[in-house]
mmCIF file of C-alpha atoms and ligand atoms in Angstrom:
data_model
loop_
_atom_site.group_PDB
_atom_site.id
_atom_site.type_symbol
_atom_site.label_atom_id
_atom_site.label_comp_id
_atom_site.label_asym_id
_atom_site.label_seq_id
_atom_site.Cartn_x
_atom_site.Cartn_y
_atom_site.Cartn_z
ATOM 1 C CA MET A 209 -5.344 30.912 -40.470
ATOM 2 C CA ILE A 210 -3.173 32.149 -37.626
ATOM 3 C CA ALA A 211 -0.114 34.367 -37.872
ATOM 4 C CA ILE A 212 3.054 33.727 -35.915
ATOM 5 C CA ALA A 213 5.825 36.286 -35.503
ATOM 6 C CA SER A 214 8.814 36.937 -33.291
ATOM 7 C CA ASP A 215 11.925 38.998 -32.834
ATOM 8 C CA HIS A 216 15.358 37.440 -32.326
ATOM 9 C CA GLY A 217 14.526 36.778 -28.644
ATOM 10 C CA GLY A 218 11.623 34.585 -29.680
ATOM 11 C CA PHE A 219 13.025 33.138 -32.882
ATOM 12 C CA ALA A 220 14.018 29.705 -31.483
ATOM 13 C CA MET A 221 10.668 29.307 -29.758
ATOM 14 C CA LYS A 222 8.850 30.325 -32.947
ATOM 15 C CA GLN A 223 10.688 27.588 -34.858
ATOM 16 C CA PHE A 224 9.703 25.051 -32.181
ATOM 17 C CA LEU A 225 6.058 26.112 -32.119
ATOM 18 C CA MET A 226 5.780 26.168 -35.914
ATOM 19 C CA GLN A 227 6.907 22.539 -35.988
ATOM 20 C CA ARG A 228 4.215 21.631 -33.437
ATOM 21 C CA LEU A 229 1.566 23.535 -35.399
ATOM 22 C CA ALA A 230 2.615 21.772 -38.593
ATOM 23 C CA ASP A 231 2.555 18.377 -36.818
ATOM 24 C CA LYS A 232 -1.014 19.099 -35.707
ATOM 25 C CA GLY A 233 -2.082 20.305 -39.162
ATOM 26 C CA ILE A 234 -2.919 23.793 -37.903
ATOM 27 C CA PRO A 235 -2.512 26.351 -40.732
ATOM 28 C CA PHE A 236 -0.239 29.292 -39.934
ATOM 29 C CA GLU A 237 1.751 31.981 -41.671
ATOM 30 C CA ASP A 238 5.229 32.919 -40.492
ATOM 31 C CA LEU A 239 5.567 36.717 -40.571
ATOM 32 C CA GLY A 240 9.188 36.687 -39.420
ATOM 33 C CA CYS A 241 11.710 37.343 -38.208
ATOM 34 C CA TYR A 242 13.733 34.762 -40.123
ATOM 35 C CA SER A 243 17.004 34.489 -38.184
ATOM 36 C CA GLU A 244 18.502 35.229 -34.777
ATOM 37 C CA ASP A 245 19.936 38.537 -36.028
ATOM 38 C CA SER A 246 18.821 41.408 -33.830
ATOM 39 C CA VAL A 247 15.605 43.077 -35.038
ATOM 40 C CA ASP A 248 12.973 45.442 -33.626
ATOM 41 C CA TYR A 249 10.016 43.587 -32.149
ATOM 42 C CA PRO A 250 7.380 46.273 -33.008
ATOM 43 C CA VAL A 251 7.956 45.676 -36.731
ATOM 44 C CA TYR A 252 6.858 42.050 -36.464
ATOM 45 C CA GLY A 253 4.323 42.441 -33.672
ATOM 46 C CA VAL A 254 2.433 45.275 -35.327
ATOM 47 C CA LYS A 255 2.439 43.528 -38.708
ATOM 48 C CA ALA A 256 0.760 40.460 -37.208
ATOM 49 C CA ALA A 257 -1.578 42.482 -34.990
ATOM 50 C CA ARG A 258 -2.754 44.577 -37.936
ATOM 51 C CA GLY A 259 -3.372 41.368 -39.848
ATOM 52 C CA VAL A 260 -5.672 40.198 -37.050
ATOM 53 C CA ALA A 261 -7.431 43.567 -36.836
ATOM 54 C CA ASP A 262 -7.926 43.577 -40.625
ATOM 55 C CA GLY A 263 -9.313 40.044 -40.621
ATOM 56 C CA ALA A 264 -6.455 38.535 -42.637
ATOM 57 C CA TYR A 265 -5.745 36.211 -39.688
ATOM 58 C CA GLU A 266 -8.114 34.809 -37.073
ATOM 59 C CA ARG A 267 -5.506 35.184 -34.374
ATOM 60 C CA ALA A 268 -1.770 35.695 -33.905
ATOM 61 C CA VAL A 269 1.000 34.391 -31.686
ATOM 62 C CA LEU A 270 3.828 36.812 -30.918
ATOM 63 C CA ILE A 271 7.085 35.890 -29.234
ATOM 64 C CA CYS A 272 9.886 38.113 -27.998
ATOM 65 C CA GLY A 273 12.341 37.661 -25.137
ATOM 66 C CA THR A 274 9.771 38.360 -22.448
ATOM 67 C CA GLY A 275 6.601 38.715 -24.492
ATOM 68 C CA ILE A 276 6.175 42.139 -22.910
ATOM 69 C CA GLY A 277 7.306 44.322 -25.801
ATOM 70 C CA MET A 278 5.168 42.329 -28.217
ATOM 71 C CA SER A 279 2.103 42.687 -25.991
ATOM 72 C CA MET A 280 2.642 46.433 -25.597
ATOM 73 C CA ALA A 281 2.957 46.885 -29.366
ATOM 74 C CA ALA A 282 0.033 44.606 -30.272
ATOM 75 C CA ASN A 283 -2.336 46.224 -27.792
ATOM 76 C CA LYS A 284 -1.805 49.596 -29.489
ATOM 77 C CA VAL A 285 -3.522 48.249 -32.611
ATOM 78 C CA PRO A 286 -7.290 48.958 -32.506
ATOM 79 C CA GLY A 287 -9.310 45.747 -32.362
ATOM 80 C CA VAL A 288 -6.518 43.720 -30.815
ATOM 81 C CA ARG A 289 -6.733 42.095 -27.401
ATOM 82 C CA ALA A 290 -3.270 40.699 -26.734
ATOM 83 C CA ALA A 291 -2.597 38.521 -23.707
ATOM 84 C CA LEU A 292 0.857 37.717 -22.346
ATOM 85 C CA CYS A 293 0.695 34.240 -20.825
ATOM 86 C CA ALA A 294 3.233 32.234 -18.873
ATOM 87 C CA ASP A 295 0.877 29.622 -17.418
ATOM 88 C CA CYS A 296 -1.936 27.349 -18.580
ATOM 89 C CA TYR A 297 -4.673 28.870 -16.407
ATOM 90 C CA SER A 298 -4.109 32.318 -17.911
ATOM 91 C CA ALA A 299 -4.217 30.860 -21.426
ATOM 92 C CA GLN A 300 -7.624 29.312 -20.730
ATOM 93 C CA ALA A 301 -8.993 32.303 -18.806
ATOM 94 C CA THR A 302 -7.938 34.871 -21.378
ATOM 95 C CA ARG A 303 -9.895 33.036 -24.054
ATOM 96 C CA GLU A 304 -12.964 32.469 -21.845
ATOM 97 C CA HIS A 305 -12.999 35.910 -20.236
ATOM 98 C CA ASN A 306 -11.162 38.304 -22.583
ATOM 99 C CA ASP A 307 -11.714 36.634 -25.974
ATOM 100 C CA SER A 308 -8.070 37.499 -26.644
ATOM 101 C CA ASN A 309 -7.109 37.383 -30.297
ATOM 102 C CA VAL A 310 -3.348 37.659 -29.846
ATOM 103 C CA LEU A 311 -1.195 35.474 -27.588
ATOM 104 C CA CYS A 312 2.219 36.740 -26.476
ATOM 105 C CA LEU A 313 4.904 34.441 -25.151
ATOM 106 C CA GLY A 314 8.389 34.975 -23.729
ATOM 107 C CA GLY A 315 11.058 33.001 -25.495
ATOM 108 C CA ARG A 316 13.468 33.648 -22.628
ATOM 109 C CA THR A 317 11.049 33.259 -19.732
ATOM 110 C CA ILE A 318 9.356 29.901 -20.272
ATOM 111 C CA GLY A 319 10.418 26.618 -21.853
ATOM 112 C CA PRO A 320 9.226 25.386 -25.230
ATOM 113 C CA GLU A 321 7.042 22.561 -23.888
ATOM 114 C CA LEU A 322 5.161 24.912 -21.579
ATOM 115 C CA ALA A 323 4.846 27.400 -24.445
ATOM 116 C CA TRP A 324 3.266 24.698 -26.593
ATOM 117 C CA LYS A 325 0.833 23.701 -23.818
ATOM 118 C CA ILE A 326 -0.170 27.359 -23.435
ATOM 119 C CA LEU A 327 -0.581 27.800 -27.194
ATOM 120 C CA ASP A 328 -2.588 24.576 -27.554
ATOM 121 C CA ILE A 329 -4.966 25.587 -24.741
ATOM 122 C CA TRP A 330 -5.282 29.120 -26.118
ATOM 123 C CA LEU A 331 -6.092 27.867 -29.613
ATOM 124 C CA THR A 332 -8.696 25.349 -28.481
ATOM 125 C CA THR A 333 -10.519 27.262 -25.739
ATOM 126 C CA PRO A 334 -13.615 29.186 -26.909
ATOM 127 C CA PHE A 335 -14.843 32.502 -25.520
ATOM 128 C CA SER A 336 -17.408 31.814 -22.795
ATOM 129 C CA GLY A 337 -19.926 34.193 -24.376
ATOM 130 C CA LEU A 338 -21.135 35.222 -20.912
ATOM 131 C CA GLU A 339 -22.778 38.640 -20.879
ATOM 132 C CA LYS A 340 -20.576 39.936 -18.059
ATOM 133 C CA HIS A 341 -17.424 39.112 -20.003
ATOM 134 C CA ALA A 342 -18.817 40.524 -23.271
ATOM 135 C CA ARG A 343 -19.759 43.726 -21.432
ATOM 136 C CA ARG A 344 -16.268 44.124 -19.968
ATOM 137 C CA ILE A 345 -14.620 43.446 -23.329
ATOM 138 C CA GLY A 346 -16.898 46.073 -24.835
ATOM 139 C CA MET A 347 -15.724 48.565 -22.227
ATOM 140 C CA VAL A 348 -12.113 47.878 -23.135
ATOM 141 C CA MET A 349 -12.722 48.042 -26.877
ATOM 142 C CA GLU A 350 -14.498 51.407 -26.541
ATOM 143 C CA LEU A 351 -11.079 52.796 -25.657
ATOM 144 C CA ASP A 352 -10.060 52.193 -29.290
ATOM 145 C CA ASP A 353 -12.515 54.877 -30.474
HETATM 146 C C1 RB5 B 1842 15.301 41.933 -27.154
HETATM 147 O O1 RB5 B 1842 16.551 41.905 -26.567
HETATM 148 C C2 RB5 B 1842 14.219 42.052 -26.079
HETATM 149 O O2 RB5 B 1842 14.217 43.339 -25.559
HETATM 150 C C3 RB5 B 1842 12.878 41.712 -26.672
HETATM 151 O O3 RB5 B 1842 12.918 40.423 -27.189
HETATM 152 C C4 RB5 B 1842 11.693 41.730 -25.724
HETATM 153 O O4 RB5 B 1842 11.949 40.984 -24.575
HETATM 154 C C5 RB5 B 1842 11.115 43.036 -25.441
HETATM 155 O O5 RB5 B 1842 10.139 43.191 -24.699
#
């Protein structure tokens, strides 16, 4: 199960991506927000990120205007490795190299079709498992302690 969440800046893109996920039969839970009314992105980003850290969700997708605020908030949650992606190569590399468990997207910076391509690649690309990448991830995760 993946979580998906946004603020008002990512609301339209969240609606679009949820339709694509549903079309593909990928289970997800919508953690809000639920309209284009202005809200505070940390509320939604941290809720989803904590859900990933707690094991309630395998991964999460967070969308705000730029994806930047969501990535800042999510990366404050111990156990979370959030990656802001605006291109397909980064989506693939952050799974293979960083084993990222949260994807952040900018609802105002990229179009919906590119966002879907990025999300699809991110969801389907496994971690490489290479020792050098595991070691580097370990070094980053030690900072949580
Ligand atoms: C909201 O206007 C905007 O600041 C937010 O969506 C996001 O881009 C923050 O990083």
